[in-house]
Amino acid sequence: MSVSQQVFLRDAMRRLNLTRDVFAARIGVKRRALDTWLLPEGSQEARGMPEVVTRFVTEIVDNEALLKKYAQSAQSGPLRNRIATGGKHQLLSVDQFSRESVEELFRIADLMQPIARRQKVSRVLEGAVLGNLFFEASTRTRVSFGAAFCRLGGSVCDTTGFTFSSMAKGESIYDTSRVMSGYVDAMVVRHPEQGSVAEFARATNIPVVNGGDGPGEHPSQALLDLYTILTEFSRLGKLLDGASVAMVGDLKYGRTVHSLIKLLALYRGLKFTLIAPAGLEMPEYIIEQASKRGHVIEQTASLEAGLPGADVIYATRVQKERFADEKMQGYTAEFQVNKAIIDKYCRPDVVVMHPLPRDSREGAHDLSTDLNEDPRLAIFRQTDNGIPVRMAIFAVLLGVEGLVQHSLRDVTWSPPSHVGPDDSVFHGID
Ligand code: ASP
């Protein structure tokens, strides 16, 4: 097997769209045996899977793939052509994805995990240069895009804010974009105006990734959010089809939820509960787009009413920097997602997410830190997933995803087994 046993099995379950229980029954093994095969290599209870099972699973997956291939014969060719926009290899909106193409991207992200977890290195983007152009505040997105490009062997040039860019001298988006195209091989752009990244993209033929365009979209965040949900569900033995997702907070200006709801809507039979304070509700055009696909969408201003039954809670920060004439300073206390409210209203296997940053200032009432050691809180697994997903995005847009597997070499240094002090809490569940 060229990939790890864990990646192989997760991929098989995802392709077959089966829960752990059903998958175990399908291949005729006990659920307990499957669980031990799915443990990370090196963990004490991990067991090797018999060769005959590997061959059987491969056969089932291949048959399924063949059937799918016939059904989707129109959708062939490299992934970057299938998700292209305006004939270019750029990522501006989640609207570019179908369920099949998003899952294909995630299989590439799975391949990147040994690199993201610092077990392997790759140089498939050696010589390539990324321009990271952030005209709005960012920590995670800018650094993780940069780290993802570097971990594939490329180099990164950064610029942050307007003050130190030529835009402060009145330069147009068109000029900046065209000039940068002569310097770098791909660009990630964040800009405070909705639609501005698309304008950058029109002025160049090199790959451009939307790193957030004002209250518009944040496609790479939504992709890593969906990847996280699928990974968490695979661990919990759940399927996304039919699941219940509660989105909480500033749904008006929060671009991450705008992208995420559209991406989740590619799945079947979801229930979305949109919980927002008055005046910060999800824009109607996004609700319409998601509801056209037959999902149940409910709106409320109360956590107590909206949280029960949720499989995922996706909390967000108040986007005060985008307020026009809204007066709010932060959420009121009844709006805070914290341990007490989760214990009272949610199921024990709920997955709690947030795109971060959380506003930890007094009176902000953003997602509480009292869940930090609670395994239901997935926020740091979510941020960690930003690396393999963004690596997959670059590999696809630059057309090198097929080279990754054979390019892997062992790392020469020894990273700590847990990168954060709280990670031991999660050890054994991922
Ligand atoms: N980091 C996310 C974004 O850039 C969420 C946030 O800022 O609240 O949209």
Short mmCIF file of C-alpha atoms and ligand atoms in Angstrom, two decimals:
data_model
loop_
_atom_site.label_atom_id
_atom_site.label_comp_id
_atom_site.label_asym_id
_atom_site.label_seq_id
_atom_site.Cartn_x
_atom_site.Cartn_y
_atom_site.Cartn_z
CA MET A 1 0.00 0.00 0.00
CA SER A 2 1.58 3.36 -0.99
CA VAL A 3 -0.50 5.38 1.50
CA SER A 4 -0.90 4.67 5.22
CA GLN A 5 -3.51 2.12 6.27
CA GLN A 6 -5.46 4.84 8.08
CA VAL A 7 -5.61 7.10 4.99
CA PHE A 8 -6.50 4.10 2.82
CA LEU A 9 -9.44 3.06 5.00
CA ARG A 10 -10.76 6.59 5.54
CA ASP A 11 -10.61 7.20 1.82
CA ALA A 12 -12.47 3.94 1.16
CA MET A 13 -15.25 4.82 3.62
CA ARG A 14 -15.57 8.30 2.17
CA ARG A 15 -15.72 7.03 -1.41
CA LEU A 16 -18.29 4.42 -0.53
CA ASN A 17 -20.16 6.91 1.66
CA LEU A 18 -20.44 4.36 4.50
CA THR A 19 -20.28 4.82 8.28
CA ARG A 20 -17.74 2.75 10.23
CA ASP A 21 -20.43 0.31 11.36
CA VAL A 22 -21.82 -0.24 7.88
CA PHE A 23 -18.34 -0.37 6.36
CA ALA A 24 -17.24 -3.02 8.91
CA ALA A 25 -20.34 -5.06 8.06
CA ARG A 26 -19.77 -4.57 4.31
CA ILE A 27 -16.24 -6.04 4.50
CA GLY A 28 -17.27 -8.67 7.05
CA VAL A 29 -15.14 -7.66 10.04
CA LYS A 30 -15.91 -6.64 13.61
CA ARG A 31 -16.22 -2.89 14.24
CA ARG A 32 -13.54 -3.26 16.95
CA ALA A 33 -11.03 -4.67 14.45
CA LEU A 34 -11.74 -1.82 12.05
CA ASP A 35 -11.22 0.72 14.85
CA THR A 36 -7.74 -0.66 15.63
CA TRP A 37 -6.79 -0.55 11.94
CA LEU A 38 -7.85 3.08 11.83
CA LEU A 39 -5.64 4.18 14.72
CA PRO A 40 -2.63 6.33 13.77
CA GLU A 41 0.54 4.35 13.02
CA GLY A 42 2.70 4.22 16.10
CA SER A 43 -0.18 4.35 18.60
CA GLN A 44 -0.08 1.42 21.04
CA GLU A 45 -3.34 -0.29 20.07
CA ALA A 46 -2.82 0.13 16.31
CA ARG A 47 -2.85 -3.16 14.36
CA GLY A 48 -1.85 -4.00 10.81
CA MET A 49 -4.69 -4.96 8.50
CA PRO A 50 -4.46 -8.41 6.82
CA GLU A 51 -3.46 -8.27 3.14
CA VAL A 52 -6.66 -10.06 2.10
CA VAL A 53 -8.76 -7.22 3.58
CA THR A 54 -6.70 -4.63 1.70
CA ARG A 55 -7.34 -6.47 -1.55
CA PHE A 56 -11.06 -6.86 -0.82
CA VAL A 57 -11.50 -3.16 0.06
CA THR A 58 -9.56 -2.14 -3.07
CA GLU A 59 -11.85 -4.30 -5.18
CA ILE A 60 -15.04 -2.83 -3.70
CA VAL A 61 -13.75 0.74 -4.09
CA ASP A 62 -12.61 0.10 -7.69
CA ASN A 63 -16.00 -1.31 -8.63
CA GLU A 64 -17.74 1.65 -7.09
CA ALA A 65 -15.37 4.03 -8.89
CA LEU A 66 -16.04 2.32 -12.20
CA LEU A 67 -19.78 2.72 -11.78
CA LYS A 68 -19.33 6.36 -10.83
CA LYS A 69 -17.03 6.90 -13.79
CA TYR A 70 -19.65 5.65 -16.21
CA ALA A 71 -22.22 7.90 -14.57
CA GLN A 72 -19.96 10.92 -14.78
CA SER A 73 -18.23 10.35 -18.09
CA ALA A 74 -18.81 14.01 -18.90
CA GLN A 75 -16.62 15.01 -15.96
CA SER A 76 -13.20 13.80 -16.98
CA GLY A 77 -9.77 15.43 -17.19
CA PRO A 78 -7.55 16.94 -14.53
CA LEU A 79 -9.28 18.41 -11.50
CA ARG A 80 -7.92 21.88 -12.19
CA ASN A 81 -9.77 21.96 -15.51
CA ARG A 82 -12.99 20.82 -13.91
CA ILE A 83 -12.91 23.53 -11.24
CA ALA A 84 -11.50 26.24 -13.54
CA THR A 85 -13.24 29.60 -13.65
CA GLY A 86 -13.30 31.77 -16.77
CA GLY A 87 -10.97 29.18 -18.34
CA LYS A 88 -8.30 29.91 -15.69
CA HIS A 89 -6.83 27.77 -12.90
CA GLN A 90 -7.97 30.04 -10.11
CA LEU A 91 -10.00 29.57 -6.93
CA LEU A 92 -12.38 32.45 -6.32
CA SER A 93 -15.57 30.84 -5.00
CA VAL A 94 -16.82 27.52 -3.67
CA ASP A 95 -19.35 27.65 -6.51
CA GLN A 96 -16.57 26.13 -8.65
CA PHE A 97 -16.96 22.77 -6.87
CA SER A 98 -19.27 19.79 -7.18
CA ARG A 99 -19.47 17.11 -4.50
CA GLU A 100 -17.24 14.84 -6.62
CA SER A 101 -14.57 17.48 -7.24
CA VAL A 102 -14.47 18.57 -3.62
CA GLU A 103 -14.00 14.96 -2.49
CA GLU A 104 -11.27 14.52 -5.09
CA LEU A 105 -9.49 17.56 -3.62
CA PHE A 106 -9.78 16.00 -0.15
CA ARG A 107 -8.16 12.78 -1.34
CA ILE A 108 -5.21 14.94 -2.40
CA ALA A 109 -5.30 16.67 1.02
CA ASP A 110 -5.11 13.20 2.65
CA LEU A 111 -1.96 12.54 0.62
CA MET A 112 -0.49 15.75 2.04
CA GLN A 113 -1.05 14.72 5.69
CA PRO A 114 2.39 13.07 6.21
CA ILE A 115 3.97 16.33 5.00
CA ALA A 116 1.66 18.50 7.13
CA ARG A 117 2.39 16.28 10.14
CA ARG A 118 6.12 16.70 9.51
CA GLN A 119 6.89 13.06 8.82
CA LYS A 120 7.73 13.59 5.14
CA VAL A 121 9.03 16.37 2.91
CA SER A 122 8.36 17.07 -0.77
CA ARG A 123 9.88 19.48 -3.32
CA VAL A 124 7.29 19.27 -6.11
CA LEU A 125 6.98 23.09 -6.24
CA GLU A 126 10.73 23.74 -6.10
CA GLY A 127 11.51 27.00 -7.92
CA ALA A 128 7.93 28.29 -7.79
CA VAL A 129 7.22 31.56 -5.98
CA LEU A 130 3.96 32.52 -4.26
CA GLY A 131 2.88 36.14 -3.87
CA ASN A 132 0.86 36.45 -0.65
CA LEU A 133 -0.97 39.78 -1.00
CA PHE A 134 -2.98 40.59 2.12
CA PHE A 135 -4.63 44.00 2.13
CA GLU A 136 -6.59 43.12 5.27
CA ALA A 137 -5.62 41.67 8.68
CA SER A 138 -4.71 37.99 8.73
CA THR A 139 -2.61 35.55 10.71
CA ARG A 140 -3.87 32.01 9.96
CA THR A 141 -4.74 32.34 6.31
CA ARG A 142 -1.58 34.22 5.31
CA VAL A 143 0.84 32.04 7.27
CA SER A 144 -0.84 28.75 6.45
CA PHE A 145 -0.97 29.50 2.72
CA GLY A 146 2.71 30.49 2.92
CA ALA A 147 3.65 27.39 4.95
CA ALA A 148 1.66 25.13 2.60
CA PHE A 149 3.53 26.51 -0.43
CA CYS A 150 6.90 26.17 1.36
CA ARG A 151 6.15 22.61 2.45
CA LEU A 152 5.75 21.72 -1.22
CA GLY A 153 9.21 23.15 -1.89
CA GLY A 154 8.20 26.62 -3.13
CA SER A 155 9.11 30.08 -1.79
CA VAL A 156 6.87 32.91 -0.61
CA CYS A 157 6.91 36.72 -0.98
CA ASP A 158 4.54 38.54 1.35
CA THR A 159 2.97 41.97 1.44
CA THR A 160 0.58 43.10 4.17
CA GLY A 161 -1.74 46.10 4.44
CA PHE A 162 -2.34 49.03 2.10
CA THR A 163 0.05 51.40 3.84
CA PHE A 164 3.19 49.71 2.56
CA SER A 165 1.84 48.83 -0.90
CA SER A 166 1.61 50.93 -4.04
CA MET A 167 -2.19 50.92 -3.66
CA ALA A 168 -1.56 53.67 -1.08
CA LYS A 169 -0.16 55.68 -4.03
CA GLY A 170 -3.36 55.13 -6.00
CA GLU A 171 -2.34 52.07 -8.04
CA SER A 172 -5.28 50.13 -9.51
CA ILE A 173 -6.02 46.45 -8.84
CA TYR A 174 -5.39 45.76 -12.54
CA ASP A 175 -1.88 47.27 -12.48
CA THR A 176 -0.90 45.59 -9.21
CA SER A 177 -2.12 42.22 -10.43
CA ARG A 178 -0.39 42.44 -13.80
CA VAL A 179 2.88 43.58 -12.23
CA MET A 180 2.85 40.75 -9.66
CA SER A 181 2.21 38.21 -12.42
CA GLY A 182 5.65 38.99 -13.80
CA TYR A 183 7.24 38.22 -10.42
CA VAL A 184 5.44 35.20 -9.00
CA ASP A 185 3.82 31.92 -10.13
CA ALA A 186 0.67 32.09 -8.00
CA MET A 187 -1.06 34.68 -5.83
CA VAL A 188 -3.22 34.52 -2.74
CA VAL A 189 -5.13 37.76 -2.36
CA ARG A 190 -7.15 39.14 0.56
CA HIS A 191 -8.91 42.46 0.13
CA PRO A 192 -11.67 44.24 2.09
CA GLU A 193 -14.03 44.68 -0.88
CA GLN A 194 -16.39 41.98 -2.10
CA GLY A 195 -15.54 41.07 -5.72
CA SER A 196 -12.05 42.64 -5.58
CA VAL A 197 -10.18 39.32 -5.75
CA ALA A 198 -12.13 38.41 -8.90
CA GLU A 199 -10.90 41.73 -10.33
CA PHE A 200 -7.30 40.72 -9.49
CA ALA A 201 -7.92 37.38 -11.15
CA ARG A 202 -9.22 38.92 -14.39
CA ALA A 203 -5.97 40.88 -14.80
CA THR A 204 -3.72 37.79 -14.81
CA ASN A 205 -3.42 34.29 -16.17
CA ILE A 206 -1.49 32.87 -13.20
CA PRO A 207 -3.39 31.00 -10.46
CA VAL A 208 -5.11 33.35 -8.01
CA VAL A 209 -6.69 32.12 -4.77
CA ASN A 210 -9.29 34.19 -2.95
CA GLY A 211 -8.01 34.56 0.61
CA GLY A 212 -11.16 36.48 1.60
CA ASP A 213 -12.88 39.33 -0.25
CA GLY A 214 -14.60 41.51 2.34
CA PRO A 215 -17.96 40.01 3.33
CA GLY A 216 -17.97 37.95 0.10
CA GLU A 217 -16.31 34.54 0.25
CA HIS A 218 -13.46 32.64 1.88
CA PRO A 219 -13.33 29.45 -0.18
CA SER A 220 -10.16 27.88 1.26
CA GLN A 221 -11.55 28.29 4.79
CA ALA A 222 -14.80 26.59 3.80
CA LEU A 223 -12.86 23.76 2.17
CA LEU A 224 -10.81 23.14 5.31
CA ASP A 225 -13.99 23.42 7.39
CA LEU A 226 -15.74 20.78 5.30
CA TYR A 227 -12.62 18.59 5.38
CA THR A 228 -12.64 18.91 9.18
CA ILE A 229 -16.33 18.01 9.44
CA LEU A 230 -15.83 14.92 7.26
CA THR A 231 -12.75 13.86 9.25
CA GLU A 232 -14.53 14.35 12.58
CA PHE A 233 -17.60 12.49 11.31
CA SER A 234 -15.45 9.62 10.07
CA ARG A 235 -13.99 9.31 13.59
CA LEU A 236 -17.48 9.49 15.12
CA GLY A 237 -18.99 7.04 12.62
CA LYS A 238 -21.40 9.61 11.15
CA LEU A 239 -22.35 10.66 7.62
CA LEU A 240 -22.71 14.23 6.46
CA ASP A 241 -25.81 13.46 4.39
CA GLY A 242 -28.78 14.11 6.68
CA ALA A 243 -26.71 15.90 9.35
CA SER A 244 -27.73 18.98 11.29
CA VAL A 245 -25.45 22.05 11.25
CA ALA A 246 -25.96 25.11 13.45
CA MET A 247 -24.23 28.32 12.36
CA VAL A 248 -24.00 30.91 15.10
CA GLY A 249 -23.20 34.61 15.23
CA ASP A 250 -22.47 37.26 12.63
CA LEU A 251 -23.89 35.48 9.62
CA LYS A 252 -24.33 38.75 7.72
CA TYR A 253 -20.69 39.78 7.40
CA GLY A 254 -19.00 36.44 8.19
CA ARG A 255 -17.66 35.34 4.79
CA THR A 256 -16.62 31.91 6.11
CA VAL A 257 -20.24 30.91 6.73
CA HIS A 258 -21.26 32.28 3.32
CA SER A 259 -18.84 29.90 1.64
CA LEU A 260 -19.41 27.00 4.02
CA ILE A 261 -23.19 26.82 3.70
CA LYS A 262 -22.90 26.71 -0.11
CA LEU A 263 -20.30 23.95 0.07
CA LEU A 264 -22.27 21.88 2.60
CA ALA A 265 -25.32 22.27 0.39
CA LEU A 266 -23.61 19.96 -2.15
CA TYR A 267 -24.50 17.10 0.24
CA ARG A 268 -27.98 15.63 0.71
CA GLY A 269 -30.78 16.36 3.17
CA LEU A 270 -29.03 18.68 5.61
CA LYS A 271 -30.69 20.77 8.26
CA PHE A 272 -29.18 24.22 8.75
CA THR A 273 -30.08 26.24 11.82
CA LEU A 274 -28.96 29.83 11.42
CA ILE A 275 -28.67 31.51 14.81
CA ALA A 276 -27.94 35.23 14.56
CA PRO A 277 -28.64 38.35 16.60
CA ALA A 278 -31.20 40.70 15.00
CA GLY A 279 -29.57 42.61 12.15
CA LEU A 280 -26.76 40.09 11.56
CA GLU A 281 -28.78 37.40 9.75
CA MET A 282 -27.46 35.43 6.76
CA PRO A 283 -28.05 37.34 3.45
CA GLU A 284 -31.14 36.18 1.61
CA TYR A 285 -29.29 35.37 -1.66
CA ILE A 286 -27.15 32.78 0.10
CA ILE A 287 -30.12 31.19 1.87
CA GLU A 288 -31.93 30.97 -1.46
CA GLN A 289 -28.96 29.30 -3.16
CA ALA A 290 -28.70 26.66 -0.41
CA SER A 291 -32.44 26.04 -0.12
CA LYS A 292 -32.76 25.40 -3.87
CA ARG A 293 -30.98 22.11 -3.18
CA GLY A 294 -33.78 20.95 -0.90
CA HIS A 295 -32.21 21.42 2.53
CA VAL A 296 -34.18 22.47 5.60
CA ILE A 297 -33.15 25.96 6.71
CA GLU A 298 -34.41 27.44 9.98
CA GLN A 299 -33.56 30.83 11.46
CA THR A 300 -33.67 31.89 15.10
CA ALA A 301 -32.09 34.42 17.44
CA SER A 302 -31.87 31.99 20.37
CA LEU A 303 -29.12 29.49 21.13
CA GLU A 304 -31.46 27.48 23.37
CA ALA A 305 -33.90 27.06 20.49
CA GLY A 306 -31.29 26.45 17.79
CA LEU A 307 -28.65 24.17 19.31
CA PRO A 308 -30.54 20.99 20.28
CA GLY A 309 -29.99 18.21 17.74
CA ALA A 310 -26.98 19.84 16.07
CA ASP A 311 -24.16 17.55 14.91
CA VAL A 312 -21.93 20.57 14.25
CA ILE A 313 -21.91 24.02 15.85
CA TYR A 314 -20.02 26.58 13.80
CA ALA A 315 -19.52 29.76 15.87
CA THR A 316 -18.23 33.04 14.40
CA ARG A 317 -16.80 36.36 15.55
CA VAL A 318 -18.68 39.69 15.29
CA GLN A 319 -17.14 41.29 12.16
CA LYS A 320 -17.14 44.81 13.62
CA GLU A 321 -14.65 46.01 11.04
CA ARG A 322 -17.35 45.60 8.37
CA PHE A 323 -20.20 47.32 10.23
CA ALA A 324 -21.97 50.06 8.33
CA ASP A 325 -24.44 51.57 10.82
CA GLU A 326 -24.84 48.62 13.22
CA LYS A 327 -24.43 49.72 16.82
CA MET A 328 -23.45 46.40 18.50
CA GLN A 329 -20.19 46.22 20.41
CA GLY A 330 -20.14 42.42 20.72
CA TYR A 331 -22.50 39.54 21.45
CA THR A 332 -24.69 39.71 24.53
CA ALA A 333 -23.95 37.02 27.13
CA GLU A 334 -26.93 34.85 25.99
CA PHE A 335 -25.19 34.50 22.68
CA GLN A 336 -22.00 32.94 23.95
CA VAL A 337 -21.24 29.33 23.01
CA ASN A 338 -19.66 27.88 26.16
CA LYS A 339 -19.38 24.61 28.08
CA ALA A 340 -22.53 25.13 30.16
CA ILE A 341 -24.75 25.69 27.13
CA ILE A 342 -23.18 22.83 25.17
CA ASP A 343 -23.58 20.46 28.13
CA LYS A 344 -27.20 21.51 28.56
CA TYR A 345 -28.49 21.55 24.97
CA CYS A 346 -26.18 19.45 22.80
CA ARG A 347 -25.49 15.80 22.13
CA PRO A 348 -22.27 14.39 23.62
CA ASP A 349 -20.67 13.92 20.19
CA VAL A 350 -21.33 17.44 18.87
CA VAL A 351 -18.40 19.00 16.97
CA VAL A 352 -17.70 22.63 17.93
CA MET A 353 -15.92 24.74 15.31
CA HIS A 354 -14.94 28.38 14.72
CA PRO A 355 -12.89 29.86 11.84
CA LEU A 356 -10.88 31.92 14.38
CA PRO A 357 -9.71 34.37 15.56
CA ARG A 358 -11.94 34.30 18.66
CA ASP A 359 -12.39 37.73 20.14
CA SER A 360 -11.13 37.27 23.70
CA ARG A 361 -11.72 40.88 24.78
CA GLU A 362 -14.07 41.51 27.66
CA GLY A 363 -17.68 41.91 26.57
CA ALA A 364 -17.13 40.22 23.17
CA HIS A 365 -18.79 36.95 24.32
CA ASP A 366 -17.22 35.03 21.46
CA LEU A 367 -16.71 31.24 21.71
CA SER A 368 -15.60 30.56 25.30
CA THR A 369 -12.16 29.26 26.25
CA ASP A 370 -13.76 27.01 28.90
CA LEU A 371 -14.08 24.33 26.20
CA ASN A 372 -10.34 24.31 25.49
CA GLU A 373 -9.68 20.90 26.99
CA ASP A 374 -12.95 19.41 25.77
CA PRO A 375 -12.53 16.96 22.86
CA ARG A 376 -15.77 18.29 21.32
CA LEU A 377 -13.88 21.49 20.53
CA ALA A 378 -12.34 20.89 17.10
CA ILE A 379 -10.90 24.37 16.47
CA PHE A 380 -7.23 23.41 16.59
CA ARG A 381 -7.75 20.26 14.54
CA GLN A 382 -9.57 22.62 12.16
CA THR A 383 -6.62 25.06 11.94
CA ASP A 384 -4.18 22.15 11.54
CA ASN A 385 -6.25 20.95 8.57
CA GLY A 386 -5.61 24.30 6.86
CA ILE A 387 -2.17 23.07 5.80
CA PRO A 388 -3.02 19.84 3.92
CA VAL A 389 -6.08 21.45 2.32
CA ARG A 390 -4.14 24.52 1.14
CA MET A 391 -1.32 22.28 -0.09
CA ALA A 392 -3.90 20.35 -2.10
CA ILE A 393 -5.27 23.59 -3.57
CA PHE A 394 -1.80 24.65 -4.76
CA ALA A 395 -0.92 21.18 -6.05
CA VAL A 396 -4.13 21.09 -8.10
CA LEU A 397 -3.96 24.66 -9.44
CA LEU A 398 -0.31 24.21 -10.45
CA GLY A 399 -0.94 20.69 -11.81
CA VAL A 400 1.55 18.73 -9.64
CA GLU A 401 -0.81 16.58 -7.55
CA GLY A 402 0.23 13.45 -9.47
CA LEU A 403 3.89 13.95 -8.51
CA VAL A 404 3.43 14.18 -4.75
CA GLN A 405 3.25 10.50 -3.80
CA HIS A 406 6.60 9.62 -5.39
CA SER A 407 8.32 12.79 -4.19
CA LEU A 408 8.04 12.02 -0.48
CA ARG A 409 11.22 11.75 1.60
CA ASP A 410 11.63 11.32 5.37
CA VAL A 411 12.11 14.47 7.43
CA THR A 412 15.60 15.04 8.79
CA TRP A 413 14.61 16.72 12.07
CA SER A 414 12.44 15.48 14.96
CA PRO A 415 9.30 17.50 15.58
CA PRO A 416 7.46 17.10 18.93
CA SER A 417 4.76 14.41 18.89
CA HIS A 418 2.11 16.99 19.96
CA VAL A 419 2.53 20.50 18.60
CA GLY A 420 0.29 22.17 21.24
CA PRO A 421 0.18 21.73 25.03
CA ASP A 422 -3.51 20.71 24.93
CA ASP A 423 -3.10 18.17 22.13
CA SER A 424 -2.61 15.21 24.46
CA VAL A 425 -6.32 15.60 25.26
CA PHE A 426 -7.09 14.72 21.67
CA HIS A 427 -4.46 12.00 21.39
CA GLY A 428 -6.03 8.77 20.25
CA ILE A 429 -9.16 10.36 18.81
CA ASP A 430 -7.60 11.49 15.55
N1 ASP B 1 -10.46 34.50 9.77
C1 ASP B 1 -11.79 34.52 9.23
C2 ASP B 1 -11.88 35.48 8.07
O1 ASP B 1 -10.88 36.02 7.65
C3 ASP B 1 -12.84 34.75 10.25
C4 ASP B 1 -12.81 36.08 10.99
O2 ASP B 1 -11.99 36.95 10.70
O3 ASP B 1 -13.66 36.22 11.88
O4 ASP B 1 -12.96 35.68 7.55
#
